[in-house]
Coordinates of C-alpha atoms in Angstrom, one line a residue:
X443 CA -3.4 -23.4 4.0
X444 CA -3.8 -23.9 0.1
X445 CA -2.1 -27.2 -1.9
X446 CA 1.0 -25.6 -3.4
X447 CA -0.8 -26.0 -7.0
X448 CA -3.6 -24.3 -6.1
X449 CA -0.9 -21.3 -4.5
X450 CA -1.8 -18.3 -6.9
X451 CA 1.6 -17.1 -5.5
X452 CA 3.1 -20.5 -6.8
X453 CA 1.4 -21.1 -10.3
X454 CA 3.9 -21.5 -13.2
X455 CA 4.0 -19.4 -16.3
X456 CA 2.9 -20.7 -19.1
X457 CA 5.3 -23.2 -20.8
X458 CA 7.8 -21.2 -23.3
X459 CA 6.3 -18.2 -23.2
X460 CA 8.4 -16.2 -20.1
X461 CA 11.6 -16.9 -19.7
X462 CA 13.7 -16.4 -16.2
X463 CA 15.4 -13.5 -17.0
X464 CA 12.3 -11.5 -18.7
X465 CA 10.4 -12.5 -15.9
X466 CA 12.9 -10.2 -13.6
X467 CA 13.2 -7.5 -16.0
X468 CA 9.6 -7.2 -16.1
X469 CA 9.7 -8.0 -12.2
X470 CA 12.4 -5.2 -11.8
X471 CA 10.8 -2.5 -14.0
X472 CA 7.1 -2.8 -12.8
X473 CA 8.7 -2.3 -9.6
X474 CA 10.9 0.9 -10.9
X475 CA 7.6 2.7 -11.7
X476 CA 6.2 2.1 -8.8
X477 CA 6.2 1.0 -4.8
X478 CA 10.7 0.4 -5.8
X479 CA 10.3 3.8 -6.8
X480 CA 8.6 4.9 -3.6
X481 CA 11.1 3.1 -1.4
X482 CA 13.9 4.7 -2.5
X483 CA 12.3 8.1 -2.1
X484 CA 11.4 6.9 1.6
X485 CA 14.9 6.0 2.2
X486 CA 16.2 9.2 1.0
X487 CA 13.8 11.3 2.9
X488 CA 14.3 10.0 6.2
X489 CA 18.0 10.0 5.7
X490 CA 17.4 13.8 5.1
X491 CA 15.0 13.8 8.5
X492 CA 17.8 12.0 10.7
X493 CA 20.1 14.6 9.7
X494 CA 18.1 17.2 10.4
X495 CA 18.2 19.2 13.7
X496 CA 15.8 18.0 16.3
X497 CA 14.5 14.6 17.3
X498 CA 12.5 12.0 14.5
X499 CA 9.1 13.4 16.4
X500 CA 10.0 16.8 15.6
X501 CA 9.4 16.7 12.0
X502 CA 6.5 15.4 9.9
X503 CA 5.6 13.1 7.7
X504 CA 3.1 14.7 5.3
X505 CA 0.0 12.7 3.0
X506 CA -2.9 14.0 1.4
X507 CA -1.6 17.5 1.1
X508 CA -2.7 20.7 -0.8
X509 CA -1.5 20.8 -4.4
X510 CA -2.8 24.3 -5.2
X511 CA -3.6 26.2 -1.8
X512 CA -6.3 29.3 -2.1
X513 CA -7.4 27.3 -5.6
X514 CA -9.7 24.6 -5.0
X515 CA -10.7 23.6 -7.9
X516 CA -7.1 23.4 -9.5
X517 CA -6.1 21.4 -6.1
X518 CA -8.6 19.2 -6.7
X519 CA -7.8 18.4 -10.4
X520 CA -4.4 17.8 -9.1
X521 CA -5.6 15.3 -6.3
X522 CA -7.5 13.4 -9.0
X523 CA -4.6 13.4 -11.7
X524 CA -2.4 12.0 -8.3
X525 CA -4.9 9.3 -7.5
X526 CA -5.8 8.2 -11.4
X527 CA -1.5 8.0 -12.1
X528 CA -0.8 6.3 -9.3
X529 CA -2.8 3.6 -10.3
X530 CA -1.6 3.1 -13.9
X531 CA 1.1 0.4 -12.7
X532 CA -2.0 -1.3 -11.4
X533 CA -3.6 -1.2 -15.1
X534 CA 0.5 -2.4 -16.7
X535 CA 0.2 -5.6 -14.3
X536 CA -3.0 -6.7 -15.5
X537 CA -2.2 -6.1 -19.0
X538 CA 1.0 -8.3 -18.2
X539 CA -1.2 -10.8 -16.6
X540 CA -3.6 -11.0 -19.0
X541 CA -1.2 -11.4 -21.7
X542 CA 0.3 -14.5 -20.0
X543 CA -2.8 -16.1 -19.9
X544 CA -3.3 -15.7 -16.5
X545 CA -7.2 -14.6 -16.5
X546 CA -5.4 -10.8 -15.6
X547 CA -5.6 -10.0 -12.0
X548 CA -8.7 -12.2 -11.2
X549 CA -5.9 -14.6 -11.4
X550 CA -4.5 -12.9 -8.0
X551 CA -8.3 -12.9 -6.8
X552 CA -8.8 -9.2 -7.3
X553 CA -12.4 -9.6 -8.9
X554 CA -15.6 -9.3 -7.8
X555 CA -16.2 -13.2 -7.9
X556 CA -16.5 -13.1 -3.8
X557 CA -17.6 -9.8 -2.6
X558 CA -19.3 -11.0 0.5
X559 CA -15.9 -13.1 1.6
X560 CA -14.1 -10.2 1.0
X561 CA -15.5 -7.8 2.4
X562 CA -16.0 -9.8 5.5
X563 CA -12.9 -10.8 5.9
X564 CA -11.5 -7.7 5.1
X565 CA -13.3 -5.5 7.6
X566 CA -12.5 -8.0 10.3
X567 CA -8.8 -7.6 9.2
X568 CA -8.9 -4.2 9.4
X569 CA -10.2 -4.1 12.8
X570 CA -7.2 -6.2 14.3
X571 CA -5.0 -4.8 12.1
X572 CA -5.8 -1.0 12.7
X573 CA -5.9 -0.7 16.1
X574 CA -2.7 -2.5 17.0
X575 CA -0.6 0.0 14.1
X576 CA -2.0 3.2 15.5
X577 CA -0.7 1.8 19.7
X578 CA 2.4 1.3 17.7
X579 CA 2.7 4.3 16.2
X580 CA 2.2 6.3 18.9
X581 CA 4.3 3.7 21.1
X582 CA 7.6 4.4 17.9
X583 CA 6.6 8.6 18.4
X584 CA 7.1 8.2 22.3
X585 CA 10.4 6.9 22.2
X586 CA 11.7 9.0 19.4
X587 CA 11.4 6.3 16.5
X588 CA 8.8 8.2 14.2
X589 CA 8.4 11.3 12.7
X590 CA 4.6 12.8 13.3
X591 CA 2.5 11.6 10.5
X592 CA -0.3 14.0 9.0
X593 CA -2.4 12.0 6.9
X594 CA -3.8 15.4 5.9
X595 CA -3.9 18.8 5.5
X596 CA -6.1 19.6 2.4
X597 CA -8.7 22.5 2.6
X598 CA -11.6 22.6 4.5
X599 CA -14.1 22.1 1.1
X600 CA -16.9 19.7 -0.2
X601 CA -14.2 17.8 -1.9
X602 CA -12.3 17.5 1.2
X603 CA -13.4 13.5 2.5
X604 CA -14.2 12.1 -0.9
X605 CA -10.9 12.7 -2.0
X606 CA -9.5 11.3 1.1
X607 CA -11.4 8.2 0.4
X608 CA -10.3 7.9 -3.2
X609 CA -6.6 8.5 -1.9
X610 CA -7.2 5.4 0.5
X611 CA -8.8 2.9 -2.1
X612 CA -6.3 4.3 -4.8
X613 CA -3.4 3.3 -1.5
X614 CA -5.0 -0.1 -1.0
X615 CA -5.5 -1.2 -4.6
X616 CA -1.8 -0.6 -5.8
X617 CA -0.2 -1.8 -2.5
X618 CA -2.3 -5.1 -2.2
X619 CA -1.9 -5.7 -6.3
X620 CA 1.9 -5.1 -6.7
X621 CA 3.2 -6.3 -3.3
X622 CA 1.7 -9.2 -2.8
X623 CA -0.4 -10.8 -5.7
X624 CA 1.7 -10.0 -8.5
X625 CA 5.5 -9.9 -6.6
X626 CA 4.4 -13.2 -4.8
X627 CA 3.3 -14.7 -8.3
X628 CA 6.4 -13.9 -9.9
X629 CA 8.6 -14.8 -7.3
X630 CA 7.2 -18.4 -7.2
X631 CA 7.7 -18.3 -11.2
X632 CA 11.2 -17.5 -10.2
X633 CA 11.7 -20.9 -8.1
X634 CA 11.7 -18.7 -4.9
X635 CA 10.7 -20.9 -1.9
X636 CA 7.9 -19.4 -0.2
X637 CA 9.7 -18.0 3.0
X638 CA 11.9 -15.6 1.1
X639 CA 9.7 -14.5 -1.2
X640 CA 7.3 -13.2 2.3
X641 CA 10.4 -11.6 3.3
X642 CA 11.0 -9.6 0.2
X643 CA 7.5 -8.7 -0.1
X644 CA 7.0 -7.8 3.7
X645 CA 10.3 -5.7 3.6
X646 CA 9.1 -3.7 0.4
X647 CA 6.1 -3.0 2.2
X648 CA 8.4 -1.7 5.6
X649 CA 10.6 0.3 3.0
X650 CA 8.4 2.4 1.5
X651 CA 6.9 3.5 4.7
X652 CA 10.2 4.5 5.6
X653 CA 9.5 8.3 5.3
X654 CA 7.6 7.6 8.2
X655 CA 10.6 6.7 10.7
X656 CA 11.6 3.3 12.4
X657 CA 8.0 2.5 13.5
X658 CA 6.7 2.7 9.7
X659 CA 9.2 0.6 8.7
X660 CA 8.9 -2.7 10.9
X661 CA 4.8 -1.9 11.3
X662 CA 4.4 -2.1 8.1
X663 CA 7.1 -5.1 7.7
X664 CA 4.7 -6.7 10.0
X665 CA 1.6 -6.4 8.4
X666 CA 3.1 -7.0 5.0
X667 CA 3.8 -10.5 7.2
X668 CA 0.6 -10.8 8.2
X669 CA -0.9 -9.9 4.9
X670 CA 1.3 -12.7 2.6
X671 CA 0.2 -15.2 5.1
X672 CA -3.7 -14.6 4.9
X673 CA -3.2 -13.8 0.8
X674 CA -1.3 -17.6 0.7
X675 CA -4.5 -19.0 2.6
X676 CA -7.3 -17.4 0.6
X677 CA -5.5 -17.2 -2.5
X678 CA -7.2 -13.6 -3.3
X679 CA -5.6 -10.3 -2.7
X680 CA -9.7 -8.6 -2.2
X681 CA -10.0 -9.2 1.3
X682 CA -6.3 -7.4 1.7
X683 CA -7.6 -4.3 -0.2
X684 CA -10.9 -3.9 1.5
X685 CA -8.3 -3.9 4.9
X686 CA -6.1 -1.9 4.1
X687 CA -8.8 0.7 2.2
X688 CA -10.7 0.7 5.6
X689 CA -7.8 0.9 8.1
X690 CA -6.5 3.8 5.6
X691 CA -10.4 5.7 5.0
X692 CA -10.1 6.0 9.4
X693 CA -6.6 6.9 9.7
X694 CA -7.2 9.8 6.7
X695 CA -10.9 11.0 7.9
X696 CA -10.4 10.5 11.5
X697 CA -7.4 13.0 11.3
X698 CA -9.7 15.4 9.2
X699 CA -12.5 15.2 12.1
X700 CA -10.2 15.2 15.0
X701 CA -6.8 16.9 14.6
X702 CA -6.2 19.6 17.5
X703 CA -10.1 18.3 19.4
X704 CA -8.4 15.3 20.9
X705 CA -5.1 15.3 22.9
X706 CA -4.0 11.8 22.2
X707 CA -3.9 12.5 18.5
X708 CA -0.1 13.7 17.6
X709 CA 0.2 17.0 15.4
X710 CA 2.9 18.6 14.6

């Protein structure tokens, strides 16, 4: 475990130049145009699935889907505007971390200054990490605590995987970026002890996943655990994006390649 100075979750803002209550307005609206935003719309669209007729397992939970059916190449300018919007938060945090004087998000160790370490680490993570959420999942869709999740249902063309590889990266990248290195760095410039602060990150992470049903949420909670812990020791947020790219590239592709061949592989 990293000296608390050496914490990037724990390093101090610059002296006189952020003050408390900018530092949660900024904290509050990066979050607005972002994963907040997506937690919200999680929570509203499973309150809608709960009141739907039928049980959770009944209804899905749909990514990666068809913008433009019968029009490929219009669907796929849509996928790419998705993927390329979704990560403009991403580009407004290292702005704000570069402005700070922070080194921008090499400061959260999202750089390519240790590509071997994380990518190593990252692909063993993913390992332990992947297989243990999909027995869970389909553990929280056997007793009625998750809706089906399709991953994805785009057209059967060339742009098909790449996409849903750029969908996973584009997943990874803002996820690892605003949940844990830049929330856990301004928590800690907030005076927030280090406990809480992997609470509120891990339950942000459960939250958005909501859409998903109970299993999405405390998965994900734990992993968002599991994630700050590992982040704290390493003090880079790259080994967290390769894992969570990875165990999102074979949970998008493998439903492409085996959806209706295999029977232990839920559809709707």
């Amino acid at each position: 475990m990293q000296s608390q100075a050496s914490d990037p979750a724990r390093s101090p803002a610059p002296a006189g130049t952020l003050q408390a209550g900018t530092l949660r307005r900024e904290t509050l609206l990066v979050l607005a145009l972002s994963l907040g935003a997506s937690a919200v719309s999680a929570l509203i669209s499973f309150i809608g699935s709960l009141t739907a007729s039928g049980a959770l397992a009944d209804h899905a939970a749909r990514l990666n889907t068809s913008r433009a059916p019968d029009r490929p190449w219009l669907d796929l300018a849509w996928q790419l505007f998705g993927i390329a919007t979704a990560l403009v938060p991403v580009v407004l945090v290292a702005h704000l971390l570069t402005r700070e004087g922070a080194g921008g998000l090499r400061s959260i160790g999202f750089d390519r200054a240790r590509p071997a370490f994380d990518l190593g680490r990252g692909a063993v993570l993913a390992a332990a990490i992947g297989g243990s959420g999909l027995a869970l999942y389909l553990a929280a869709l056997q007793t009625g605590f998750n809706l089906t999740v399709v991953p994805e249902s785009l057209p059967h063309v060339w742009w098909r995987i790449p996409v849903l590889v750029a969908s996973a990266v584009q997943n990874a990248v803002l996820e690892e970026v605003i949940v844990v290195g830049y929330l856990l760095r301004r928590l800690g410039q907030l005076n927030w002890s280090p406990w809480p602060a992997l609470a509120a990150s891990a339950v942000l992470r459960g939250s958005y996943h909501l859409y998903q049903g109970v299993g999405g949420l405390l998965g994900n909670m734990a992993m968002g655990f599991v994630f700050v812990l590992l982040y704290r020791r390493w003090g880079r947020v790259g080994p967290l994006v390769v894992a969570h790219a990875l165990i999102d590239i074979v949970a998008f592709t493998g439903y492409a390649l085996l959806a209706g061949k295999v029977d232990w592989l839920p559809t709707p």
